[in-house]
Amino acid sequence: MSFYLVQFLSGLAAAATLFLVSSGLTIVFGVTRIVNFAHGSFYMLGAYLGWSLIERWGTTPLGFWGGVALASLAVGALGALMEVGLLRRLYRSPELFQLLATFGVVLVIQDAASYAWGSEDLLGRRAPGLKGSVDILDQPFPLYDLVLIALGPVVLGLLWLLFNRTRWGTLVRAATQDREMAAALGVDPAKLFTGVLFLGSALAGLGGALQVPREAVNLHMDMSIVVEAFVVVVVGGMGSLTGAFVASLLIGQLQAFGILVFPQITLVLVFLFMAVVLVIRPYGLLGRKEEAPPTAASPGPPLVLATGLVRWVPALLLLLLALVPLVAGDYALIVLTEVVILALMAASLHLLIGLGGLVSFGHAAYFGLGAYGSALLVKHLAAPMPLALAAAPVLAGVGALIAGWFCVRRSGLYFAMLTLAFAQIAWSVAFQWYGFTGGDNGILGVWPPDWAAGKAAYYLLTLALAGGTLFLLRRAAFAPFGYTLRAGRDSALRAEAVGIDVRRHQWYAFALAGSAAGLAGGLYAFSKGSVFPTLMAVPMSVDALVMVLMGGIQTLSGPVVGAALFHLLETEVMSLTEWWRLVLGLVIIVLVLAFPKGVAGFVRDLWMRRKEA
Amino acid sequence: MSRLVVENLQRSFGGVKAVRGVSFSLAQGEVLALIGPNGAGKTTCFNLLNGQLRPDSGTVRLDGVDLVGLPPRRIWRLGVGRTFQITATFASMTVRENVQMVFLSCRRRLFGLWQPAVGCFRDEAQNLLERVGMGAQADRPCGVLAYGDLKRVELAMALASDPKILLMDEPTAGMAPAERLELMALTSALVRERGLAVLFTEHDMDVVFGHATRIIVLDRGQLIAEGPPEAVRADERVQAVYLGTAA
Ligand SMILES: Nc1ncnc2c1ncn2[C@@H]1O[C@H](COP(=O)(O)OP(=O)(O)OP(=O)(O)O)[C@@H](O)[C@H]1O
Ligand SMILES: [Mg+2]
């Protein structure tokens, strides 16, 4: 009995931290409508700053709590800085750009923290006066955690007072409910937004600094917390503070007891919970229906089927690529093989984003499903490569068919969050199910048979399969299927009024895109000889988004160009420096701010302008 | 014979009773005008008829088939086409592609993965666009059209499915007076040729009294008058709530 009580209390302590972080996230979202990936990085920075300050002053209670407060304020200031320098330029951009820009900040902060504090785990000092534990029905329970448990409701109460009893808070609430109205009240939105970013980030920093006595500070804290905080915010209802509180409590308990019942799938449990909640309550526990769900990507100009000589460019390119092995060495062929695979991955994602307006934040799941499908068949059933490769798109397609059924029921941000949830489920299974998937050791020894083992042979095989699929995707984009997808994106209202089942179409597109990504994954597995859970992790999904964005979402050649650019950047620039995250992060930020139409879109615009002139 | 029969339709939004107890019928060959001041509930009525909104109570029957509860796409397949007051077209496509989309949907060709869509039903779409006076602009992107032209595209899209009933929500808004009459003359011609039945809303009284075969008047969600144009024009209640304010 007492054991369960202690478990319950641990759940409450975890919930308190979760609430601190997700309350900040939900406040920022409520006002700015931006899903801030960097929120987890602020949490991590709070922990690092807190660690440093506590090391220095933490011997006395005043020094300890003062250090925690100072860390939180410093992080808040950084959040305000991000609003002024970056977010402010993005409020009118499609969500995809906002999400990516904040992810760029994640990468930059990763390297900054690594530079400042190194990559070793840091163990912090314990809180003076709270080092011991108390016995709760004969079970010891850390005193410090009791303080945390109390802190959750206290912060909720303070926030409630702030939002309901102060003028500033009232304005924030007004802005959350109706941005136009807030402007009419004579509020300077810029100042309000900066203030909100300060508050939200300071809460994340506080949550981080409070972790110092409880767990080691390290560079992985950002991703794990932000994904959990997303879940809390989505489950609670985006923008709802009370919702975040309730969801934190539920998820804290789910984790505390889930680990007893299903120790193997604790990570999956949270995301399954979120998916179930979203299906039952589409806008979260306490969320309100959005009148117009924000659109993910703006409709572009008409796709024009190339005529004349331009028509032959793809075929010519394919021919040239097929001749490369005559002149290139092994290294170049390996790089090119990867470029071709990634081009297929990016093009499949582009089908969803560019044509369907569906921003998937978890496309890596299907890439990974294909890769793991192939690798598992080889490992457990000793399947020959052709069979394993054929299975990759099938498995990924089935996975996408299942996940897609849920995802297409929501649009805009909720769609993005659901795809993320499913990708995390896939990732958790690969990561935690040691016996079957090898966990983070991955699966090794997935090599092609002799006839395809040569770099040139495997390259040509990849080119044929991926090139063929790219060609099919292109046909589909110009065929009624692609047009219908665009119709649903341009105006779902009109589409439904002329007999189009928009959801069903999006569902099939999701499966088709997943299946193509799966083939790319299968090819990738055999090209590397191994698979790891990172293939399905958030950064991989983001890489794919960056490729699509780099190339530009409004052209079909975009993703191919983007994949090539991205991979060259990865192998030729980022591999030269230890600080590749910084480079990538800055590239993302610059892309989002300077080339909103991507590189291919930029070139096409130049070309069009020249033609018109 | 009546094709569309509407009985005692009700719908409220929160506390606002937008439509209360509306009943009317529409026969083949009729051009029925639904008029009323701003906020009377006209668009809401349309949305109830084509399935975009579900009525709180009441029935809608098309040739005896109950339409209540069906999604818009099913009602469309049964033969109810509509245009929107706030135009809704596919902005990333050309004018012709917009109409081709409807043909593709009609003939259930939406899932084609191979044949380029631009070649499908091209001539049919072009003919229809010529008919509504948009032939010359067929290759322009819909996103850049003037409002009045968008209304014409909407009409072409609605006609592409060869509907039995055509619902037009302010079809001539954004057009010059001469264009308005022209468009309504076209509508009347189509009614005669195709055996259509049209229900339309309109604020321009010249259009209404010039082209409607019958008029129903809505005020704050309730029908207050019904009849041929001359009778409605003479109706005292109508003059009080509607024409009185307009004149
Ligand atoms: N989705 C909705 N939610 C809440 N109220 C609505 C909604 N749609 C319409 N209303 C309300 O219902 C009433 C009728 O609106 P409706 O748009 O049907 O009027 P209308 O006759 O078409 O007006 P107009 O001539 O301006 O087009 C109005 O009071 C309007 O505010
Ligand atoms: Mg209206």
Coordinates of N, CA, C and O in Angstrom, one line a residue, chain A residues 58-139:
Chain A
G58 N 25.1 27.8 -3.8 CA 24.1 26.9 -3.3 C 24.3 26.3 -2.0 O 23.5 25.4 -1.6
T59 N 25.3 26.8 -1.2 CA 25.5 26.2 0.1 C 24.4 26.7 1.1 O 24.1 26.0 2.1
T60 N 23.9 27.9 0.9 CA 22.9 28.4 1.8 C 21.6 28.3 1.1 O 21.5 28.4 -0.1
P61 N 20.5 28.2 1.9 CA 19.2 28.2 1.3 C 18.9 29.5 0.4 O 18.4 29.4 -0.7
L62 N 19.4 30.6 0.9 CA 19.2 31.9 0.2 C 19.9 31.8 -1.2 O 19.4 32.1 -2.2
G63 N 21.2 31.3 -1.1 CA 22.0 31.2 -2.3 C 21.3 30.2 -3.3 O 21.2 30.5 -4.5
F64 N 20.9 29.1 -2.8 CA 20.2 28.1 -3.6 C 19.0 28.6 -4.3 O 18.9 28.6 -5.6
W65 N 18.1 29.1 -3.6 CA 16.8 29.6 -4.2 C 17.1 30.9 -5.0 O 16.4 31.1 -6.1
G66 N 18.0 31.7 -4.6 CA 18.3 32.9 -5.4 C 18.9 32.4 -6.7 O 18.6 33.0 -7.8
G67 N 19.8 31.4 -6.7 CA 20.3 30.9 -8.0 C 19.2 30.4 -8.9 O 19.2 30.7 -10.1
V68 N 18.3 29.6 -8.3 CA 17.2 29.1 -9.1 C 16.4 30.2 -9.8 O 16.1 30.2 -11.0
A69 N 16.1 31.3 -9.0 CA 15.3 32.4 -9.5 C 16.1 33.1 -10.5 O 15.5 33.5 -11.6
L70 N 17.4 33.3 -10.3 CA 18.2 34.1 -11.3 C 18.3 33.3 -12.6 O 18.2 33.9 -13.7
A71 N 18.5 32.0 -12.5 CA 18.5 31.2 -13.7 C 17.2 31.3 -14.5 O 17.2 31.5 -15.7
S72 N 16.1 31.3 -13.8 CA 14.8 31.4 -14.4 C 14.7 32.8 -15.1 O 14.2 32.8 -16.3
L73 N 15.1 33.8 -14.5 CA 14.9 35.2 -15.0 C 15.8 35.3 -16.3 O 15.4 35.9 -17.3
A74 N 17.0 34.8 -16.2 CA 18.0 34.9 -17.3 C 17.4 34.2 -18.5 O 17.4 34.7 -19.6
V75 N 16.8 33.0 -18.3 CA 16.2 32.3 -19.4 C 15.0 33.0 -20.0 O 14.8 33.1 -21.2
G76 N 14.3 33.7 -19.1 CA 13.2 34.5 -19.5 C 13.6 35.6 -20.5 O 13.0 35.8 -21.5
A77 N 14.7 36.2 -20.1 CA 15.3 37.3 -20.9 C 15.7 36.8 -22.3 O 15.4 37.4 -23.3
L78 N 16.2 35.6 -22.3 CA 16.6 35.0 -23.6 C 15.4 34.7 -24.4 O 15.4 35.0 -25.7
G79 N 14.3 34.3 -23.8 CA 13.1 34.1 -24.6 C 12.6 35.4 -25.2 O 12.1 35.4 -26.3
A80 N 12.6 36.4 -24.4 CA 12.2 37.7 -24.9 C 13.1 38.1 -26.1 O 12.6 38.6 -27.1
L81 N 14.3 37.9 -26.0 CA 15.3 38.2 -27.0 C 14.9 37.4 -28.3 O 14.9 38.0 -29.4
M82 N 14.5 36.2 -28.2 CA 14.1 35.4 -29.3 C 12.9 35.9 -30.0 O 12.8 36.0 -31.2
E83 N 12.0 36.4 -29.1 CA 10.8 37.0 -29.7 C 11.1 38.2 -30.6 O 10.7 38.4 -31.7
V84 N 11.9 39.1 -30.0 CA 12.3 40.3 -30.7 C 13.1 40.1 -32.0 O 12.8 40.6 -33.0
G85 N 14.0 39.1 -31.9 CA 15.0 38.9 -33.0 C 14.4 38.0 -34.1 O 14.8 38.1 -35.2
L86 N 13.5 37.1 -33.7 CA 13.2 36.0 -34.7 C 11.6 35.9 -34.8 O 11.1 36.1 -36.0
L87 N 11.0 35.6 -33.8 CA 9.5 35.2 -33.9 C 8.7 36.4 -34.5 O 7.8 36.2 -35.3
R88 N 9.1 37.6 -34.1 CA 8.4 38.8 -34.6 C 8.3 38.8 -36.1 O 7.3 39.4 -36.6
R89 N 9.3 38.3 -36.7 CA 9.2 38.3 -38.2 C 8.4 37.2 -38.8 O 8.3 37.1 -40.0
L90 N 7.9 36.3 -37.9 CA 7.3 35.1 -38.4 C 5.8 35.0 -38.2 O 5.2 34.0 -38.5
Y91 N 5.2 35.9 -37.5 CA 3.8 35.7 -37.1 C 2.9 35.5 -38.2 O 1.9 34.9 -38.1
R92 N 3.2 36.1 -39.4 CA 2.3 35.9 -40.5 C 2.8 34.7 -41.4 O 2.2 34.5 -42.5
S93 N 3.8 34.1 -41.1 CA 4.3 33.0 -41.9 C 3.5 31.7 -41.6 O 2.9 31.6 -40.6
P94 N 3.5 30.8 -42.6 CA 2.9 29.5 -42.3 C 3.6 28.8 -41.1 O 4.7 29.0 -40.9
E95 N 2.8 27.9 -40.5 CA 3.3 27.3 -39.3 C 4.6 26.5 -39.5 O 5.4 26.4 -38.6
L96 N 4.7 25.9 -40.6 CA 5.9 25.1 -40.9 C 7.1 25.9 -40.7 O 8.1 25.5 -40.1
F97 N 7.1 27.2 -41.1 CA 8.2 28.1 -41.0 C 8.5 28.4 -39.5 O 9.6 28.4 -39.1
Q98 N 7.4 28.6 -38.8 CA 7.6 28.9 -37.4 C 8.2 27.7 -36.6 O 9.1 27.9 -35.9
L99 N 7.6 26.6 -36.9 CA 8.1 25.4 -36.2 C 9.6 25.2 -36.5 O 10.4 24.9 -35.7
L100 N 9.9 25.3 -37.8 CA 11.3 25.1 -38.2 C 12.3 26.1 -37.6 O 13.4 25.8 -37.2
A101 N 11.8 27.4 -37.6 CA 12.7 28.4 -37.0 C 13.0 28.1 -35.6 O 14.1 28.2 -35.2
T102 N 12.0 27.8 -34.8 CA 12.3 27.5 -33.4 C 13.1 26.2 -33.3 O 13.9 26.1 -32.4
F103 N 13.0 25.3 -34.2 CA 13.9 24.2 -34.2 C 15.3 24.6 -34.5 O 16.3 24.0 -33.9
G104 N 15.5 25.6 -35.4 CA 16.8 26.1 -35.6 C 17.4 26.6 -34.3 O 18.6 26.4 -34.0
V105 N 16.6 27.3 -33.5 CA 17.1 27.8 -32.2 C 17.5 26.6 -31.3 O 18.5 26.7 -30.6
V106 N 16.7 25.5 -31.4 CA 17.1 24.3 -30.6 C 18.5 23.9 -30.9 O 19.3 23.7 -30.0
L107 N 18.8 23.8 -32.2 CA 20.1 23.4 -32.6 C 21.2 24.3 -32.1 O 22.3 23.9 -31.6
V108 N 20.9 25.6 -32.3 CA 21.9 26.6 -31.9 C 22.2 26.5 -30.4 O 23.4 26.5 -29.9
I109 N 21.1 26.4 -29.6 CA 21.3 26.3 -28.1 C 22.0 25.1 -27.7 O 22.8 25.1 -26.8
Q110 N 21.8 24.0 -28.4 CA 22.5 22.7 -28.2 C 24.0 22.9 -28.2 O 24.7 22.6 -27.3
D111 N 24.4 23.5 -29.3 CA 25.9 23.7 -29.4 C 26.4 24.8 -28.5 O 27.5 24.6 -27.9
A112 N 25.6 25.8 -28.2 CA 26.0 26.8 -27.3 C 26.2 26.2 -25.9 O 27.2 26.4 -25.2
A113 N 25.3 25.4 -25.5 CA 25.4 24.7 -24.2 C 26.5 23.7 -24.1 O 27.3 23.7 -23.1
S114 N 26.7 23.0 -25.2 CA 27.8 22.1 -25.3 C 29.2 22.8 -25.2 O 30.1 22.4 -24.5
Y115 N 29.2 24.0 -25.8 CA 30.4 24.8 -25.8 C 30.7 25.3 -24.3 O 31.8 25.3 -23.8
A116 N 29.6 25.8 -23.7 CA 29.8 26.4 -22.4 C 30.0 25.4 -21.3 O 30.7 25.6 -20.3
W117 N 29.3 24.2 -21.3 CA 29.3 23.3 -20.2 C 29.8 21.9 -20.5 O 29.9 21.1 -19.7
G118 N 30.2 21.7 -21.8 CA 30.8 20.4 -22.2 C 29.7 19.4 -22.3 O 28.5 19.6 -22.0
S119 N 30.0 18.2 -22.7 CA 29.0 17.2 -23.0 C 28.8 16.1 -21.9 O 28.0 15.2 -22.0
E120 N 29.7 16.3 -20.8 CA 29.5 15.3 -19.7 C 28.3 15.6 -18.9 O 27.8 16.8 -18.8
D121 N 27.7 14.6 -18.3 CA 26.6 14.8 -17.4 C 27.1 15.6 -16.2 O 28.2 15.3 -15.7
L122 N 26.3 16.5 -15.7 CA 26.7 17.3 -14.6 C 25.8 17.0 -13.4 O 24.5 17.1 -13.5
L123 N 26.4 16.6 -12.3 CA 25.6 16.3 -11.1 C 25.6 17.6 -10.2 O 26.6 18.1 -9.9
G124 N 24.4 18.0 -9.8 CA 24.3 19.2 -9.0 C 24.3 19.0 -7.5 O 24.1 17.9 -7.0
R125 N 24.4 20.1 -6.8 CA 24.3 20.1 -5.4 C 22.9 19.9 -5.0 O 22.0 20.3 -5.7
R126 N 22.7 19.3 -3.8 CA 21.3 19.1 -3.3 C 20.9 20.4 -2.6 O 21.7 21.1 -2.1
A127 N 19.6 20.6 -2.5 CA 19.1 21.8 -1.9 C 19.4 21.8 -0.4 O 19.1 20.9 0.3
P128 N 20.0 22.9 0.1 CA 20.4 22.9 1.5 C 19.1 22.9 2.4 O 18.1 23.6 2.1
G129 N 19.1 22.1 3.4 CA 18.0 22.0 4.3 C 16.9 21.0 3.8 O 16.0 20.6 4.6
L130 N 17.0 20.5 2.6 CA 16.0 19.6 2.0 C 16.7 18.3 1.5 O 16.2 17.7 0.6
K131 N 17.9 18.0 2.1 CA 18.6 16.9 1.5 C 18.0 15.5 1.9 O 18.2 14.5 1.2
G132 N 17.4 15.5 3.1 CA 16.9 14.2 3.6 C 15.7 13.7 2.9 O 15.2 14.2 1.9
S133 N 15.1 12.6 3.6 CA 13.8 12.2 3.1 C 12.9 12.0 4.3 O 13.4 11.9 5.5
V134 N 11.7 11.9 4.1 CA 10.7 11.7 5.1 C 10.2 10.3 4.9 O 10.1 9.8 3.8
D135 N 9.8 9.7 6.0 CA 9.1 8.3 5.9 C 7.6 8.5 5.7 O 7.0 9.1 6.5
I136 N 7.2 7.9 4.7 CA 5.7 8.0 4.4 C 5.3 6.5 4.5 O 5.6 5.7 3.6
L137 N 4.6 6.2 5.6 CA 4.2 4.8 5.9 C 5.4 3.9 5.7 O 5.3 2.9 4.9
D138 N 6.4 4.2 6.3 CA 7.7 3.4 6.3 C 8.5 3.4 5.0 O 9.5 2.8 4.9
Q139 N 8.0 4.2 4.0 CA 8.8 4.3 2.8 C 9.4 5.6 2.8 O 8.8 6.6 3.0

